Amino acid sequence: MAWSTYYLDLTLSPAAFLVMLGYSLQLYIRYKRNPMSTIMGVNNHARRAWVRSIIQDNDKKNILAVQTLRNSIMGSTLLATTAILLSSAVAAFLASSYDVKEKVNSATLGSQTAVSLAVKYMALLAGFLAAFLCYVQSIRYTNHVNFNINLPEYKGDMTIDYVADILERASDFHTIGTRVFYMTIPMLMWIFGPLPLFVSTIVLVPIWYHLDSPLISRSSFVVSDDQETKIENLMF
């Protein structure tokens, strides 16, 4: 019986993490080879078009730019606050009384040793902290865009591309933070055993695939001769 308990941990737990890692790796490769085949590539294309539109008509759209970036910062701040609060909750639970740990132990499937539980809690804590750091970096780069996008002397394509690169990097950090946040769901299930971890991973990956699939095609972007960009039916 003891061996079967450890067998589940030694097979299902690595398999679940390999599934998440494998999907993330193939998504990264697909994004690098054909960005427009992913929602990240489509949204980054839209953001670059938005930056170009704002800079080329800055006198009329400067307030729009500030309000849009402010909303983005508020969203990242909310998620960062949530991540650090959840990290604090996990840390407080780790420091809680022995009786609480015994109740969790009694409900746990798989290995019930103190070391295995510590690994599971630390993995969950590391996930929340990683998400928090990604959101902080997203806020940092979005603030850089705030200061650069309204400068009147920014007229050349090189400068437009530079601001777009900063905004794209902010978006990438936000995406990574959200992805890590999703990964904490199987990590939370891992506390209750390797089987809930594996099942939640199998459920999560199709959800990831649906969220990562583009909602529109490249033909939805229409760029006129004067570089005014129209984006139709785009959902961020």
GROMACS .gro file of C-alpha atoms in nm:
model
  236
    1MET     CA    1   0.000   0.000   0.000
    2ALA     CA    2   0.282   0.237   0.085
    3TRP     CA    3   0.453   0.165  -0.245
    4SER     CA    4   0.133   0.232  -0.442
    5THR     CA    5   0.103   0.566  -0.264
    6TYR     CA    6   0.455   0.669  -0.359
    7TYR     CA    7   0.406   0.525  -0.708
    8LEU     CA    8   0.126   0.774  -0.778
    9ASP     CA    9   0.347   1.062  -0.668
   10LEU     CA   10   0.640   0.938  -0.876
   11THR     CA   11   0.435   0.896  -1.194
   12LEU     CA   12   0.136   1.132  -1.203
   13SER     CA   13   0.308   1.437  -1.051
   14PRO     CA   14   0.599   1.453  -1.301
   15ALA     CA   15   0.358   1.367  -1.584
   16ALA     CA   16   0.134   1.661  -1.496
   17PHE     CA   17   0.421   1.910  -1.489
   18LEU     CA   18   0.561   1.768  -1.814
   19VAL     CA   19   0.223   1.819  -1.981
   20MET     CA   20   0.214   2.185  -1.873
   21LEU     CA   21   0.577   2.237  -1.972
   22GLY     CA   22   0.529   2.064  -2.307
   23TYR     CA   23   0.228   2.274  -2.397
   24SER     CA   24   0.402   2.597  -2.295
   25LEU     CA   25   0.707   2.501  -2.503
   26GLN     CA   26   0.507   2.426  -2.816
   27LEU     CA   27   0.314   2.751  -2.772
   28TYR     CA   28   0.642   2.944  -2.749
   29ILE     CA   29   0.773   2.774  -3.065
   30ARG     CA   30   0.447   2.845  -3.249
   31TYR     CA   31   0.458   3.207  -3.136
   32LYS     CA   32   0.816   3.251  -3.259
   33ARG     CA   33   0.755   3.082  -3.595
   34ASN     CA   34   0.411   3.226  -3.672
   35PRO     CA   35   0.305   3.493  -3.422
   36MET     CA   36  -0.031   3.554  -3.588
   37SER     CA   37  -0.134   3.195  -3.516
   38THR     CA   38  -0.158   3.282  -3.146
   39ILE     CA   39  -0.368   3.536  -2.958
   40MET     CA   40  -0.048   3.687  -2.816
   41GLY     CA   41   0.082   3.759  -3.165
   42VAL     CA   42  -0.248   3.910  -3.279
   43ASN     CA   43  -0.272   4.131  -2.971
   44ASN     CA   44   0.091   4.243  -3.001
   45HIS     CA   45   0.024   4.334  -3.364
   46ALA     CA   46  -0.275   4.537  -3.250
   47ARG     CA   47  -0.072   4.710  -2.980
   48ARG     CA   48   0.195   4.809  -3.232
   49ALA     CA   49  -0.075   4.953  -3.457
   50TRP     CA   50  -0.219   5.138  -3.156
   51VAL     CA   51   0.119   5.289  -3.065
   52ARG     CA   52   0.170   5.406  -3.423
   53SER     CA   53  -0.177   5.559  -3.432
   54ILE     CA   54  -0.128   5.739  -3.099
   55ILE     CA   55   0.215   5.881  -3.182
   56GLN     CA   56   0.121   5.996  -3.531
   57ASP     CA   57  -0.187   6.180  -3.402
   58ASN     CA   58  -0.063   6.263  -3.054
   59ASP     CA   59  -0.233   6.601  -3.022
   60LYS     CA   60  -0.578   6.442  -3.043
   61LYS     CA   61  -0.510   6.108  -2.876
   62ASN     CA   62  -0.270   6.186  -2.590
   63ILE     CA   63  -0.544   6.167  -2.325
   64LEU     CA   64  -0.669   5.840  -2.475
   65ALA     CA   65  -0.317   5.697  -2.449
   66VAL     CA   66  -0.278   5.792  -2.084
   67GLN     CA   67  -0.621   5.655  -1.990
   68THR     CA   68  -0.561   5.327  -2.172
   69LEU     CA   69  -0.221   5.275  -2.011
   70ARG     CA   70  -0.361   5.371  -1.671
   71ASN     CA   71  -0.630   5.104  -1.703
   72SER     CA   72  -0.363   4.850  -1.796
   73ILE     CA   73  -0.157   4.944  -1.491
   74MET     CA   74  -0.463   4.918  -1.265
   75GLY     CA   75  -0.533   4.567  -1.394
   76SER     CA   76  -0.176   4.452  -1.337
   77THR     CA   77  -0.174   4.613  -0.993
   78LEU     CA   78  -0.490   4.427  -0.893
   79LEU     CA   79  -0.347   4.094  -1.003
   80ALA     CA   80  -0.012   4.165  -0.836
   81THR     CA   81  -0.191   4.248  -0.511
   82THR     CA   82  -0.393   3.929  -0.535
   83ALA     CA   83  -0.078   3.724  -0.595
   84ILE     CA   84   0.108   3.866  -0.296
   85LEU     CA   85  -0.198   3.824  -0.071
   86LEU     CA   86  -0.227   3.459  -0.174
   87SER     CA   87   0.146   3.417  -0.110
   88SER     CA   88   0.097   3.559   0.238
   89ALA     CA   89  -0.194   3.323   0.297
   90VAL     CA   90   0.015   3.020   0.198
   91ALA     CA   91   0.303   3.137   0.416
   92ALA     CA   92   0.066   3.189   0.710
   93PHE     CA   93  -0.078   2.842   0.659
   94LEU     CA   94   0.272   2.693   0.661
   95ALA     CA   95   0.335   2.863   0.994
   96SER     CA   96   0.003   2.751   1.140
   97SER     CA   97  -0.055   2.501   1.416
   98TYR     CA   98   0.025   2.132   1.399
   99ASP     CA   99  -0.345   2.043   1.431
  100VAL     CA  100  -0.429   2.212   1.102
  101LYS     CA  101  -0.148   2.030   0.924
  102GLU     CA  102  -0.273   1.701   1.066
  103LYS     CA  103  -0.620   1.764   0.921
  104VAL     CA  104  -0.472   1.833   0.580
  105ASN     CA  105  -0.256   1.523   0.609
  106SER     CA  106  -0.557   1.307   0.685
  107ALA     CA  107  -0.736   1.432   0.371
  108THR     CA  108  -0.435   1.399   0.143
  109LEU     CA  109  -0.406   1.130  -0.123
  110GLY     CA  110  -0.060   1.014  -0.217
  111SER     CA  111   0.249   1.074  -0.009
  112GLN     CA  112   0.172   1.223   0.332
  113THR     CA  113   0.524   1.286   0.455
  114ALA     CA  114   0.623   1.624   0.594
  115VAL     CA  115   0.881   1.666   0.317
  116SER     CA  116   0.633   1.605   0.035
  117LEU     CA  117   0.382   1.849   0.184
  118ALA     CA  118   0.654   2.109   0.228
  119VAL     CA  119   0.750   2.070  -0.140
  120LYS     CA  120   0.389   2.116  -0.248
  121TYR     CA  121   0.338   2.427  -0.035
  122MET     CA  122   0.668   2.577  -0.147
  123ALA     CA  123   0.582   2.513  -0.514
  124LEU     CA  124   0.249   2.690  -0.466
  125LEU     CA  125   0.418   2.979  -0.285
  126ALA     CA  126   0.682   3.006  -0.559
  127GLY     CA  127   0.407   3.020  -0.822
  128PHE     CA  128   0.230   3.311  -0.654
  129LEU     CA  129   0.558   3.497  -0.604
  130ALA     CA  130   0.658   3.442  -0.968
  131ALA     CA  131   0.322   3.577  -1.084
  132PHE     CA  132   0.365   3.880  -0.856
  133LEU     CA  133   0.710   3.957  -0.998
  134CYS     CA  134   0.583   3.927  -1.356
  135TYR     CA  135   0.298   4.170  -1.288
  136VAL     CA  136   0.542   4.414  -1.125
  137GLN     CA  137   0.760   4.405  -1.436
  138SER     CA  138   0.452   4.458  -1.652
  139ILE     CA  139   0.363   4.769  -1.450
  140ARG     CA  140   0.723   4.890  -1.477
  141TYR     CA  141   0.734   4.868  -1.856
  142THR     CA  142   0.387   5.017  -1.894
  143ASN     CA  143   0.505   5.316  -1.691
  144HIS     CA  144   0.796   5.353  -1.935
  145VAL     CA  145   0.546   5.364  -2.221
  146ASN     CA  146   0.350   5.631  -2.033
  147PHE     CA  147   0.649   5.864  -2.036
  148ASN     CA  148   0.760   5.790  -2.392
  149ILE     CA  149   0.441   5.779  -2.594
  150ASN     CA  150   0.347   6.148  -2.556
  151LEU     CA  151   0.684   6.305  -2.636
  152PRO     CA  152   0.630   6.536  -2.935
  153GLU     CA  153   0.970   6.476  -3.095
  154TYR     CA  154   0.896   6.106  -3.138
  155LYS     CA  155   0.814   6.099  -3.507
  156GLY     CA  156   1.041   5.841  -3.670
  157ASP     CA  157   0.961   5.476  -3.725
  158MET     CA  158   1.256   5.370  -3.510
  159THR     CA  159   1.112   5.555  -3.213
  160ILE     CA  160   0.764   5.416  -3.276
  161ASP     CA  161   0.909   5.067  -3.286
  162TYR     CA  162   1.097   5.133  -2.962
  163VAL     CA  163   0.780   5.237  -2.777
  164ALA     CA  164   0.595   4.942  -2.929
  165ASP     CA  165   0.871   4.708  -2.811
  166ILE     CA  166   0.836   4.837  -2.454
  167LEU     CA  167   0.458   4.793  -2.463
  168GLU     CA  168   0.498   4.444  -2.608
  169ARG     CA  169   0.739   4.351  -2.331
  170ALA     CA  170   0.491   4.477  -2.071
  171SER     CA  171   0.225   4.263  -2.234
  172ASP     CA  172   0.454   3.959  -2.237
  173PHE     CA  173   0.522   3.989  -1.865
  174HIS     CA  174   0.149   4.026  -1.798
  175THR     CA  175   0.081   3.714  -2.007
  176ILE     CA  176   0.350   3.513  -1.827
  177GLY     CA  177   0.216   3.623  -1.489
  178THR     CA  178  -0.135   3.519  -1.584
  179ARG     CA  179  -0.006   3.186  -1.717
  180VAL     CA  180   0.174   3.118  -1.389
  181PHE     CA  181  -0.144   3.213  -1.205
  182TYR     CA  182  -0.327   2.944  -1.401
  183MET     CA  183  -0.054   2.694  -1.312
  184THR     CA  184  -0.114   2.750  -0.942
  185ILE     CA  185  -0.454   2.581  -0.978
  186PRO     CA  186  -0.299   2.235  -1.039
  187MET     CA  187  -0.040   2.316  -0.773
  188LEU     CA  188  -0.321   2.380  -0.527
  189MET     CA  189  -0.482   2.050  -0.626
  190TRP     CA  190  -0.146   1.881  -0.572
  191ILE     CA  191  -0.188   1.934  -0.197
  192PHE     CA  192  -0.476   1.686  -0.209
  193GLY     CA  193  -0.274   1.431  -0.404
  194PRO     CA  194  -0.117   1.354  -0.744
  195LEU     CA  195  -0.446   1.239  -0.897
  196PRO     CA  196  -0.623   1.578  -0.851
  197LEU     CA  197  -0.304   1.741  -0.984
  198PHE     CA  198  -0.307   1.531  -1.300
  199VAL     CA  199  -0.682   1.565  -1.360
  200SER     CA  200  -0.676   1.944  -1.315
  201THR     CA  201  -0.381   1.965  -1.557
  202ILE     CA  202  -0.567   1.765  -1.821
  203VAL     CA  203  -0.863   2.002  -1.780
  204LEU     CA  204  -0.644   2.314  -1.783
  205VAL     CA  205  -0.449   2.244  -2.103
  206PRO     CA  206  -0.755   2.251  -2.337
  207ILE     CA  207  -0.862   2.575  -2.168
  208TRP     CA  208  -0.517   2.715  -2.238
  209TYR     CA  209  -0.544   2.608  -2.602
  210HIS     CA  210  -0.879   2.782  -2.639
  211LEU     CA  211  -0.747   3.102  -2.477
  212ASP     CA  212  -0.429   3.097  -2.688
  213SER     CA  213  -0.612   3.057  -3.019
  214PRO     CA  214  -0.657   3.382  -3.216
  215LEU     CA  215  -1.007   3.524  -3.236
  216ILE     CA  216  -0.946   3.706  -3.564
  217SER     CA  217  -0.722   3.672  -3.867
  218ARG     CA  218  -0.456   3.906  -3.996
  219SER     CA  219  -0.701   4.027  -4.261
  220SER     CA  220  -0.894   4.205  -3.986
  221PHE     CA  221  -0.615   4.463  -3.971
  222VAL     CA  222  -0.655   4.726  -4.240
  223VAL     CA  223  -0.370   4.973  -4.284
  224SER     CA  224  -0.422   5.266  -4.516
  225ASP     CA  225  -0.159   5.465  -4.701
  226ASP     CA  226  -0.144   5.731  -4.429
  227GLN     CA  227  -0.064   5.461  -4.170
  228GLU     CA  228  -0.401   5.494  -3.994
  229THR     CA  229  -0.477   5.151  -3.855
  230LYS     CA  230  -0.824   5.016  -3.812
  231ILE     CA  231  -0.874   4.716  -3.585
  232GLU     CA  232  -1.206   4.540  -3.618
  233ASN     CA  233  -1.369   4.309  -3.366
  234LEU     CA  234  -1.055   4.261  -3.159
  235MET     CA  235  -1.093   4.117  -2.811
  236PHE     CA  236  -0.799   4.153  -2.575
   0.00000   0.00000   0.00000
